[in-house]
């Protein structure tokens, strides 16, 4: 399953840590949505969109990227990290996927170290996250997603 994961990970690189574990599990290209690049998502079997939660949802740079580049009908999945709660999470991305006829294969989320605003005064929240268990859950999530995709392909 040739996969591209389009991501935004700026606050502490928490989401990128999760994605690197997924990338080690297969044929995965990580695309930073803030980098100028030629984007050809048609070449992939499956597209992931990933971000820290910023103001209760995925970063708008990821949503804008999906709106512009996600090909019609392409299977997608979502991954996020958050300090406290994922809020509406990938709701906007789900809507874009629906509009483009893209099946949603799954969504992963875990806590990520957060020193935004007043939390910095407390030394941050979700300290130490993503931790080893979060990363193992991320690895299993992606492994399962890939197995499901591969078994669907063989039918
Ligand atoms: C500007 C800003 C807004 C944030 N908004 C939220 C939020 O609404 N809910 C939440 O649980 N965490 C929030 N966080 C914490 C991040 O979601 C969390 O630290 C995440 O792991 C950051 O991912 P990254 O390091 O990959 O960018 C926010 C952080 C920043 C800097």
mmCIF file of C-alpha atoms and ligand atoms in Angstrom:
data_model
loop_
_atom_site.group_PDB
_atom_site.id
_atom_site.type_symbol
_atom_site.label_atom_id
_atom_site.label_comp_id
_atom_site.label_asym_id
_atom_site.label_seq_id
_atom_site.Cartn_x
_atom_site.Cartn_y
_atom_site.Cartn_z
ATOM 1 C CA UNK A 1 0.000 0.000 0.000
ATOM 2 C CA UNK A 2 1.887 2.991 -1.296
ATOM 3 C CA UNK A 3 0.968 5.773 1.125
ATOM 4 C CA UNK A 4 1.503 9.525 1.395
ATOM 5 C CA UNK A 5 0.850 11.277 4.703
ATOM 6 C CA UNK A 6 0.346 15.038 4.374
ATOM 7 C CA UNK A 7 1.060 16.663 7.719
ATOM 8 C CA UNK A 8 1.480 19.801 9.793
ATOM 9 C CA UNK A 9 3.576 19.371 12.951
ATOM 10 C CA UNK A 10 4.967 22.582 14.379
ATOM 11 C CA UNK A 11 4.364 22.962 18.114
ATOM 12 C CA UNK A 12 6.723 20.237 19.400
ATOM 13 C CA UNK A 13 6.959 17.809 16.467
ATOM 14 C CA UNK A 14 4.590 15.469 18.342
ATOM 15 C CA UNK A 15 2.570 14.457 15.301
ATOM 16 C CA UNK A 16 5.714 13.882 13.274
ATOM 17 C CA UNK A 17 6.937 11.414 15.923
ATOM 18 C CA UNK A 18 3.738 9.405 15.450
ATOM 19 C CA UNK A 19 4.068 9.517 11.672
ATOM 20 C CA UNK A 20 7.670 8.363 11.716
ATOM 21 C CA UNK A 21 6.562 5.196 13.504
ATOM 22 C CA UNK A 22 3.860 4.622 10.868
ATOM 23 C CA UNK A 23 6.358 5.316 8.088
ATOM 24 C CA UNK A 24 8.692 2.630 9.452
ATOM 25 C CA UNK A 25 5.864 0.104 8.898
ATOM 26 C CA UNK A 26 5.650 0.376 5.125
ATOM 27 C CA UNK A 27 5.991 2.255 1.859
ATOM 28 C CA UNK A 28 5.181 5.691 3.275
ATOM 29 C CA UNK A 29 6.161 9.178 2.108
ATOM 30 C CA UNK A 30 5.751 12.032 4.599
ATOM 31 C CA UNK A 31 4.788 15.353 2.986
ATOM 32 C CA UNK A 32 5.044 18.541 5.058
ATOM 33 C CA UNK A 33 2.150 20.692 3.801
ATOM 34 C CA UNK A 34 4.109 23.896 4.545
ATOM 35 C CA UNK A 35 6.896 22.992 2.104
ATOM 36 C CA UNK A 36 6.689 24.183 -1.486
ATOM 37 C CA UNK A 37 6.642 21.078 -3.619
ATOM 38 C CA UNK A 38 5.174 19.369 -6.630
ATOM 39 C CA UNK A 39 2.288 17.294 -5.308
ATOM 40 C CA UNK A 40 1.078 14.186 -7.140
ATOM 41 C CA UNK A 41 -1.189 12.293 -4.788
ATOM 42 C CA UNK A 42 -2.586 10.262 -7.726
ATOM 43 C CA UNK A 43 0.557 8.087 -7.491
ATOM 44 C CA UNK A 44 -0.410 6.707 -4.065
ATOM 45 C CA UNK A 45 -2.866 3.973 -3.061
ATOM 46 C CA UNK A 46 -3.885 5.765 0.110
ATOM 47 C CA UNK A 47 -3.500 9.256 1.596
ATOM 48 C CA UNK A 48 -3.176 10.181 5.274
ATOM 49 C CA UNK A 49 -3.776 13.656 6.674
ATOM 50 C CA UNK A 50 -2.191 14.468 10.027
ATOM 51 C CA UNK A 51 -1.792 17.413 12.366
ATOM 52 C CA UNK A 52 -1.671 18.632 15.922
ATOM 53 C CA UNK A 53 -5.029 19.966 17.083
ATOM 54 C CA UNK A 54 -4.986 23.764 16.804
ATOM 55 C CA UNK A 55 -8.100 25.502 18.121
ATOM 56 C CA UNK A 56 -10.162 22.285 18.403
ATOM 57 C CA UNK A 57 -9.494 20.969 14.899
ATOM 58 C CA UNK A 58 -6.786 19.907 12.452
ATOM 59 C CA UNK A 59 -4.572 22.776 11.305
ATOM 60 C CA UNK A 60 -6.199 24.664 8.450
ATOM 61 C CA UNK A 61 -3.046 24.201 6.320
ATOM 62 C CA UNK A 62 -3.843 20.459 6.193
ATOM 63 C CA UNK A 63 -7.495 21.035 5.418
ATOM 64 C CA UNK A 64 -6.603 23.470 2.611
ATOM 65 C CA UNK A 65 -4.080 20.971 1.237
ATOM 66 C CA UNK A 66 -6.706 18.218 1.185
ATOM 67 C CA UNK A 67 -9.204 20.493 -0.521
ATOM 68 C CA UNK A 68 -6.670 21.353 -3.224
ATOM 69 C CA UNK A 69 -4.819 18.099 -3.820
ATOM 70 C CA UNK A 70 -6.850 15.076 -2.660
ATOM 71 C CA UNK A 71 -7.860 13.132 -5.787
ATOM 72 C CA UNK A 72 -11.446 11.915 -6.177
ATOM 73 C CA UNK A 73 -12.149 8.467 -4.762
ATOM 74 C CA UNK A 74 -8.782 7.965 -3.038
ATOM 75 C CA UNK A 75 -8.872 6.068 0.302
ATOM 76 C CA UNK A 76 -7.878 8.312 3.229
ATOM 77 C CA UNK A 77 -7.094 8.158 6.930
ATOM 78 C CA UNK A 78 -6.436 10.732 9.644
ATOM 79 C CA UNK A 79 -4.009 11.093 12.567
ATOM 80 C CA UNK A 80 -3.716 13.800 15.195
ATOM 81 C CA UNK A 81 -2.105 14.670 18.537
ATOM 82 C CA UNK A 82 -3.655 17.017 21.098
ATOM 83 C CA UNK A 83 -2.855 18.482 24.505
ATOM 84 C CA UNK A 84 -6.232 17.864 26.069
ATOM 85 C CA UNK A 85 -8.969 16.942 23.600
ATOM 86 C CA UNK A 86 -9.223 16.496 19.895
ATOM 87 C CA UNK A 87 -12.326 18.692 19.728
ATOM 88 C CA UNK A 88 -13.994 18.254 16.359
ATOM 89 C CA UNK A 89 -10.817 16.481 15.144
ATOM 90 C CA UNK A 90 -10.932 15.607 11.442
ATOM 91 C CA UNK A 91 -14.549 16.756 10.943
ATOM 92 C CA UNK A 92 -13.654 19.183 8.115
ATOM 93 C CA UNK A 93 -11.453 16.558 6.461
ATOM 94 C CA UNK A 94 -14.257 14.010 6.706
ATOM 95 C CA UNK A 95 -16.489 16.453 4.882
ATOM 96 C CA UNK A 96 -13.881 16.980 2.134
ATOM 97 C CA UNK A 97 -13.477 13.190 1.819
ATOM 98 C CA UNK A 98 -17.241 12.813 1.517
ATOM 99 C CA UNK A 99 -17.457 15.515 -1.172
ATOM 100 C CA UNK A 100 -14.671 13.826 -3.150
ATOM 101 C CA UNK A 101 -16.069 10.308 -2.750
ATOM 102 C CA UNK A 102 -13.027 9.118 -0.750
ATOM 103 C CA UNK A 103 -13.526 6.143 1.597
ATOM 104 C CA UNK A 104 -12.276 6.825 5.152
ATOM 105 C CA UNK A 105 -10.156 3.894 6.393
ATOM 106 C CA UNK A 106 -9.718 5.089 9.988
ATOM 107 C CA UNK A 107 -8.549 7.776 12.404
ATOM 108 C CA UNK A 108 -5.837 7.753 15.055
ATOM 109 C CA UNK A 109 -5.319 10.202 17.904
ATOM 110 C CA UNK A 110 -3.161 10.469 21.016
ATOM 111 C CA UNK A 111 -1.937 13.118 23.439
ATOM 112 C CA UNK A 112 1.002 15.385 22.587
ATOM 113 C CA UNK A 113 3.076 17.649 24.834
ATOM 114 C CA UNK A 114 1.407 21.068 24.932
ATOM 115 C CA UNK A 115 2.906 24.348 26.144
ATOM 116 C CA UNK A 116 0.421 26.625 24.410
ATOM 117 C CA UNK A 117 -0.466 29.868 26.220
ATOM 118 C CA UNK A 118 -1.045 29.520 29.960
ATOM 119 C CA UNK A 119 -0.051 25.843 29.930
ATOM 120 C CA UNK A 120 3.558 27.003 29.562
ATOM 121 C CA UNK A 121 3.319 28.471 33.077
ATOM 122 C CA UNK A 122 2.511 24.999 34.400
ATOM 123 C CA UNK A 123 5.418 23.463 32.519
ATOM 124 C CA UNK A 124 3.019 22.196 29.876
ATOM 125 C CA UNK A 125 0.403 19.446 29.817
ATOM 126 C CA UNK A 126 0.483 15.916 28.376
ATOM 127 C CA UNK A 127 4.163 15.845 29.325
ATOM 128 C CA UNK A 128 6.102 12.955 27.834
ATOM 129 C CA UNK A 129 3.496 12.338 25.100
ATOM 130 C CA UNK A 130 3.495 10.774 22.662
ATOM 131 C CA UNK A 131 4.999 8.097 24.908
ATOM 132 C CA UNK A 132 6.042 4.540 24.082
ATOM 133 C CA UNK A 133 2.485 3.242 24.404
ATOM 134 C CA UNK A 134 1.093 5.983 22.135
ATOM 135 C CA UNK A 135 3.710 5.138 19.521
ATOM 136 C CA UNK A 136 2.988 1.419 19.752
ATOM 137 C CA UNK A 137 -0.746 2.150 19.309
ATOM 138 C CA UNK A 138 0.117 4.257 16.248
ATOM 139 C CA UNK A 139 2.218 1.450 14.810
ATOM 140 C CA UNK A 140 -0.608 -1.066 15.338
ATOM 141 C CA UNK A 141 -3.178 1.309 13.873
ATOM 142 C CA UNK A 142 -1.201 1.668 10.676
ATOM 143 C CA UNK A 143 -0.323 -2.039 10.492
ATOM 144 C CA UNK A 144 -4.023 -2.952 10.766
ATOM 145 C CA UNK A 145 -5.025 -0.337 8.219
ATOM 146 C CA UNK A 146 -2.477 -1.743 5.759
ATOM 147 C CA UNK A 147 -3.560 -5.346 6.377
ATOM 148 C CA UNK A 148 -7.215 -4.422 5.805
ATOM 149 C CA UNK A 149 -6.322 -2.578 2.608
ATOM 150 C CA UNK A 150 -4.201 -5.469 1.303
ATOM 151 C CA UNK A 151 -6.872 -8.072 2.061
ATOM 152 C CA UNK A 152 -9.483 -5.897 0.288
ATOM 153 C CA UNK A 153 -7.198 -5.677 -2.750
ATOM 154 C CA UNK A 154 -6.899 -9.485 -2.984
ATOM 155 C CA UNK A 155 -10.680 -10.040 -3.046
HETATM 156 C C1 LIG B 1 -1.869 27.521 18.846
HETATM 157 C C2 LIG B 1 -2.164 26.180 19.490
HETATM 158 C C3 LIG B 1 -3.489 25.774 19.652
HETATM 159 C C4 LIG B 1 -3.775 24.549 20.262
HETATM 160 N N1 LIG B 1 -5.085 24.175 20.404
HETATM 161 C C5 LIG B 1 -5.364 23.000 21.034
HETATM 162 C C6 LIG B 1 -6.729 22.595 21.228
HETATM 163 O O1 LIG B 1 -7.678 23.235 20.810
HETATM 164 N N2 LIG B 1 -6.955 21.426 21.910
HETATM 165 C C7 LIG B 1 -5.920 20.655 22.394
HETATM 166 O O2 LIG B 1 -6.192 19.625 23.010
HETATM 167 N N3 LIG B 1 -4.625 20.995 22.196
HETATM 168 C C8 LIG B 1 -4.314 22.140 21.528
HETATM 169 N N4 LIG B 1 -3.007 22.501 21.315
HETATM 170 C C9 LIG B 1 -1.943 21.541 21.690
HETATM 171 C C10 LIG B 1 -1.492 20.708 20.470
HETATM 172 O O3 LIG B 1 -2.602 20.111 19.819
HETATM 173 C C11 LIG B 1 -0.539 19.566 20.879
HETATM 174 O O4 LIG B 1 0.558 20.049 21.598
HETATM 175 C C12 LIG B 1 -0.091 18.801 19.638
HETATM 176 O O5 LIG B 1 0.537 17.614 20.044
HETATM 177 C C13 LIG B 1 0.857 19.624 18.782
HETATM 178 O O6 LIG B 1 1.249 18.855 17.687
HETATM 179 P P1 LIG B 1 2.615 19.141 16.896
HETATM 180 O O7 LIG B 1 3.750 19.184 17.894
HETATM 181 O O8 LIG B 1 2.718 17.982 15.942
HETATM 182 O O9 LIG B 1 2.413 20.437 16.157
HETATM 183 C C14 LIG B 1 -2.701 23.709 20.706
HETATM 184 C C15 LIG B 1 -1.376 24.142 20.554
HETATM 185 C C16 LIG B 1 -1.104 25.351 19.949
HETATM 186 C C17 LIG B 1 0.337 25.784 19.788
#
